[in-house]
Every structure is written in structure tokens, then in C-alpha cells.
Amino acid sequence: MTDTRRRLLDMGCQNPIILLHHWRMKQHDKVLEDGVLDPETTVVSIFPSPMHYAGPTEVQWHAKARINAGANFYIVGRDRAGMGLESEYVKVQSMAPGLERLNILPFKVAAYDKTQGKMAFFDPSRAQEFLFISGTKMRTLARNKENPPDGFMCPGGWKVLVEYYDSLAPADNGKVPVPT
């Protein structure tokens, strides 16, 4: 990964930050500790691949990487790497040799249910009762040390996110330190 960072700098990237694995692992630990996921049936692993792709290429890359790691199923979130309709995504999956072996499990759209005070599957008939909190909104809240609604994320996981943004405080020279 240090070579990847050097190569990105050589290509002219101003401040490439490779996936923050140690912070992600801290957050995953809290998710397991808080019981959001069962530690007996959950495998946490990291695939340190730099983001040099997007759209259909990203879809195929992630799927192929999972096949190579022994996965039989691929859970696909609501975004599908910006692919739009699920039918388009399935078509892209079928375009790469070997991907037809992978069973795609669509993940239902989840959002914060204001009436239940927790994340739940989105119900279009009650759309006004749901709140979609984007990654940008989450990062803004964490940077400002504000909390998301109770039940949005486990408290331990949220605390790690806030600690990460605290660690980015500018040094004496006014520059944000690069995570190592």
C-alpha cells in the first residue's frame, strides 16, 4: 500500500489517502462488540485495493475478487456502484467471464425509520417517516462532533468515526496529517 501511495503521488494526486484500514477495523470491532453483528458468524477481512475504477468495472472487480476468495454469494447494496437499475447491474455481471457463478443477493434499501428510532427497510408507503443519511452527512456530523439520531449506528462505531475526524486536526504547521 505504501507503493500505491507513492505511485499515486507520482501521478499527480495531491494527497491520496488509501483506505483507512486501522480505523475501519476499530469500527468493525465496535460493531461486533455492540452485538450489531454476531462475532460467531461474521468474518471481517480487508481487501486493500486502490480505487482506480468505477461503474461497471468496479462492479466486475468486486464480484471477481469475491469469487477468487471463495464467495458464492454477493450482497449488493442500493447503489450498485452508481449503476442505476438493478437490471443494468445484472447485465454487467453477466458480461465478465466467471461471474455467472456468483449468486447476487440484492440488499433491500434501508433508511432511518423515525417512528421506530432505528434503521429499517424503507417502506415507500411511509416515505415521510424515513430519513436517508448520506455518507457526506455522516462525515459532516462526525467532523462537527454531532451525533446522528439514536439507533442510526451503534454508539461504539460512531465514537470511532468521531475519533478519526478528531485525529485529522491540523498540526502546528496548519496541515492535516496524513494517516499512516
Tab-separated table of C-alpha atoms in Angstrom:
chain	number	residue	atom	x	y	z
A	1	MET	CA	0.000	0.000	0.000
A	2	THR	CA	2.904	2.389	0.557
A	3	ASP	CA	3.982	1.729	-3.037
A	4	THR	CA	0.453	2.542	-4.189
A	5	ARG	CA	0.572	5.846	-2.319
A	6	ARG	CA	3.956	6.690	-3.877
A	7	ARG	CA	2.666	5.851	-7.358
A	8	LEU	CA	-0.439	7.999	-6.857
A	9	LEU	CA	1.758	10.912	-5.771
A	10	ASP	CA	3.924	10.357	-8.865
A	11	MET	CA	0.746	10.554	-10.981
A	12	GLY	CA	-0.015	13.988	-9.545
A	13	CYS	CA	-2.565	13.148	-6.841
A	14	GLN	CA	-2.323	15.862	-4.181
A	15	ASN	CA	-2.949	13.845	-1.014
A	16	PRO	CA	-4.023	10.289	-1.738
A	17	ILE	CA	-5.349	8.583	1.354
A	18	ILE	CA	-5.514	4.843	0.938
A	19	LEU	CA	-8.347	3.075	2.746
A	20	LEU	CA	-8.028	3.725	6.443
A	21	HIS	CA	-7.805	0.081	7.455
A	22	HIS	CA	-6.879	0.564	11.105
A	23	TRP	CA	-9.824	2.929	11.624
A	24	ARG	CA	-12.205	0.632	9.757
A	25	MET	CA	-11.057	-2.324	11.842
A	26	LYS	CA	-11.623	-0.334	15.050
A	27	GLN	CA	-15.137	0.436	13.847
A	28	HIS	CA	-15.799	-3.188	12.864
A	29	ASP	CA	-14.605	-4.284	16.327
A	30	LYS	CA	-17.166	-1.974	17.931
A	31	VAL	CA	-19.948	-3.260	15.660
A	32	LEU	CA	-19.121	-6.789	16.834
A	33	GLU	CA	-18.724	-5.719	20.494
A	34	ASP	CA	-22.069	-3.888	20.437
A	35	GLY	CA	-23.768	-7.006	19.041
A	36	VAL	CA	-24.857	-5.451	15.744
A	37	LEU	CA	-23.259	-8.461	14.028
A	38	ASP	CA	-22.697	-11.877	15.607
A	39	PRO	CA	-18.957	-12.478	16.099
A	40	GLU	CA	-19.550	-16.236	15.824
A	41	THR	CA	-20.894	-15.983	12.275
A	42	THR	CA	-19.106	-12.880	10.964
A	43	VAL	CA	-15.766	-12.841	9.165
A	44	VAL	CA	-14.077	-9.448	8.939
A	45	SER	CA	-11.401	-9.097	6.294
A	46	ILE	CA	-9.697	-6.381	4.294
A	47	PHE	CA	-9.031	-6.298	0.589
A	48	PRO	CA	-6.503	-3.453	0.173
A	49	SER	CA	-7.171	-2.442	-3.402
A	50	PRO	CA	-6.704	1.163	-4.517
A	51	MET	CA	-9.721	2.780	-6.177
A	52	HIS	CA	-8.675	3.058	-9.813
A	53	TYR	CA	-12.041	2.099	-11.219
A	54	ALA	CA	-15.738	2.932	-11.045
A	55	GLY	CA	-19.096	1.958	-12.508
A	56	PRO	CA	-19.244	-1.345	-14.421
A	57	THR	CA	-15.530	-2.035	-13.953
A	58	GLU	CA	-15.897	-1.641	-10.198
A	59	VAL	CA	-18.895	-3.972	-10.152
A	60	GLN	CA	-16.992	-6.673	-12.008
A	61	TRP	CA	-13.795	-6.195	-9.995
A	62	HIS	CA	-15.518	-6.551	-6.624
A	63	ALA	CA	-17.513	-9.568	-7.762
A	64	LYS	CA	-14.494	-11.323	-9.288
A	65	ALA	CA	-12.391	-10.648	-6.190
A	66	ARG	CA	-15.057	-12.294	-4.034
A	67	ILE	CA	-15.197	-15.351	-6.303
A	68	ASN	CA	-11.412	-15.677	-6.059
A	69	ALA	CA	-11.703	-15.518	-2.268
A	70	GLY	CA	-14.216	-18.384	-2.296
A	71	ALA	CA	-17.505	-16.496	-2.028
A	72	ASN	CA	-20.649	-17.977	-3.544
A	73	PHE	CA	-22.942	-15.042	-2.787
A	74	TYR	CA	-22.567	-11.304	-3.307
A	75	ILE	CA	-24.800	-8.929	-1.372
A	76	VAL	CA	-25.412	-5.805	-3.421
A	77	GLY	CA	-26.422	-2.545	-1.776
A	78	ARG	CA	-28.810	0.053	-3.117
A	79	ASP	CA	-26.160	1.981	-5.072
A	80	ARG	CA	-24.511	-0.866	-7.018
A	81	ALA	CA	-21.525	1.361	-7.785
A	82	GLY	CA	-23.708	4.004	-9.408
A	83	MET	CA	-25.169	1.506	-11.870
A	84	GLY	CA	-28.765	2.698	-11.769
A	85	LEU	CA	-31.348	-0.011	-12.376
A	86	GLU	CA	-30.773	-3.491	-10.993
A	87	SER	CA	-31.338	-4.936	-14.483
A	88	GLU	CA	-28.322	-2.928	-15.718
A	89	TYR	CA	-26.249	-4.256	-12.862
A	90	VAL	CA	-27.202	-7.866	-13.597
A	91	LYS	CA	-26.311	-7.314	-17.266
A	92	VAL	CA	-22.860	-6.028	-16.287
A	93	GLN	CA	-22.389	-9.045	-14.039
A	94	SER	CA	-23.101	-11.364	-16.967
A	95	MET	CA	-20.555	-9.607	-19.210
A	96	ALA	CA	-17.481	-10.822	-17.305
A	97	PRO	CA	-16.457	-14.487	-17.609
A	98	GLY	CA	-16.936	-16.443	-14.403
A	99	LEU	CA	-19.319	-14.028	-12.719
A	100	GLU	CA	-22.352	-16.109	-13.634
A	101	ARG	CA	-21.264	-18.499	-10.831
A	102	LEU	CA	-21.874	-15.816	-8.228
A	103	ASN	CA	-25.355	-15.589	-6.747
A	104	ILE	CA	-26.406	-11.953	-6.409
A	105	LEU	CA	-28.426	-11.176	-3.287
A	106	PRO	CA	-29.993	-7.711	-3.563
A	107	PHE	CA	-29.897	-5.804	-0.304
A	108	LYS	CA	-33.161	-4.074	0.496
A	109	VAL	CA	-32.962	-0.303	0.775
A	110	ALA	CA	-32.516	0.662	4.403
A	111	ALA	CA	-33.042	4.073	5.958
A	112	TYR	CA	-33.525	5.541	9.405
A	113	ASP	CA	-37.130	4.943	10.486
A	114	LYS	CA	-38.093	7.994	12.548
A	115	THR	CA	-41.120	6.244	14.073
A	116	GLN	CA	-39.114	3.226	15.279
A	117	GLY	CA	-35.927	5.148	16.086
A	118	LYS	CA	-33.691	2.719	14.217
A	119	MET	CA	-32.560	1.594	10.798
A	120	ALA	CA	-35.222	-0.371	8.930
A	121	PHE	CA	-36.128	-1.416	5.425
A	122	PHE	CA	-37.586	1.518	3.525
A	123	ASP	CA	-41.361	1.404	3.044
A	124	PRO	CA	-42.412	3.696	0.166
A	125	SER	CA	-45.943	3.939	1.587
A	126	ARG	CA	-44.426	5.666	4.656
A	127	ALA	CA	-41.711	7.626	2.833
A	128	GLN	CA	-42.114	10.741	5.011
A	129	GLU	CA	-41.268	8.656	8.103
A	130	PHE	CA	-37.807	7.736	6.812
A	131	LEU	CA	-34.567	9.670	6.823
A	132	PHE	CA	-31.754	8.913	4.379
A	133	ILE	CA	-28.413	9.905	5.868
A	134	SER	CA	-25.705	10.105	3.219
A	135	GLY	CA	-22.019	9.450	3.727
A	136	THR	CA	-21.418	13.172	3.306
A	137	LYS	CA	-23.933	13.946	6.068
A	138	MET	CA	-22.323	11.334	8.347
A	139	ARG	CA	-18.848	12.765	7.791
A	140	THR	CA	-20.120	16.291	8.482
A	141	LEU	CA	-21.776	15.194	11.722
A	142	ALA	CA	-18.632	13.343	12.830
A	143	ARG	CA	-16.337	16.282	11.980
A	144	ASN	CA	-18.588	18.587	13.998
A	145	LYS	CA	-18.803	16.085	16.884
A	146	GLU	CA	-22.556	15.894	16.450
A	147	ASN	CA	-24.462	12.658	16.904
A	148	PRO	CA	-26.729	11.026	14.359
A	149	PRO	CA	-30.230	10.074	15.512
A	150	ASP	CA	-30.280	7.411	18.252
A	151	GLY	CA	-30.453	3.991	16.643
A	152	PHE	CA	-28.779	5.058	13.400
A	153	MET	CA	-25.424	3.459	14.270
A	154	CYS	CA	-24.068	1.623	17.284
A	155	PRO	CA	-22.565	4.132	19.733
A	156	GLY	CA	-19.132	2.492	19.750
A	157	GLY	CA	-18.905	2.570	15.965
A	158	TRP	CA	-19.917	6.225	15.874
A	159	LYS	CA	-17.345	7.123	18.531
A	160	VAL	CA	-14.580	5.630	16.354
A	161	LEU	CA	-15.713	7.763	13.402
A	162	VAL	CA	-15.635	10.924	15.537
A	163	GLU	CA	-12.180	9.958	16.874
A	164	TYR	CA	-10.927	9.564	13.310
A	165	TYR	CA	-12.013	13.098	12.376
A	166	ASP	CA	-10.512	14.421	15.626
A	167	SER	CA	-7.209	12.839	14.589
A	168	LEU	CA	-7.219	14.981	11.441
A	169	ALA	CA	-6.868	18.208	13.409
A	170	PRO	CA	-4.305	20.452	11.724
A	171	ALA	CA	-0.775	20.272	13.106
A	172	ASP	CA	1.171	23.369	14.194
A	173	ASN	CA	2.098	23.989	10.562
A	174	GLY	CA	-1.606	24.155	9.634
A	175	LYS	CA	-1.526	20.968	7.546
A	176	VAL	CA	-3.732	17.963	8.171
A	177	PRO	CA	-1.521	14.953	8.961
A	178	VAL	CA	-1.598	12.045	6.537
A	179	PRO	CA	-2.802	8.827	8.245
A	180	THR	CA	-0.174	6.083	8.413
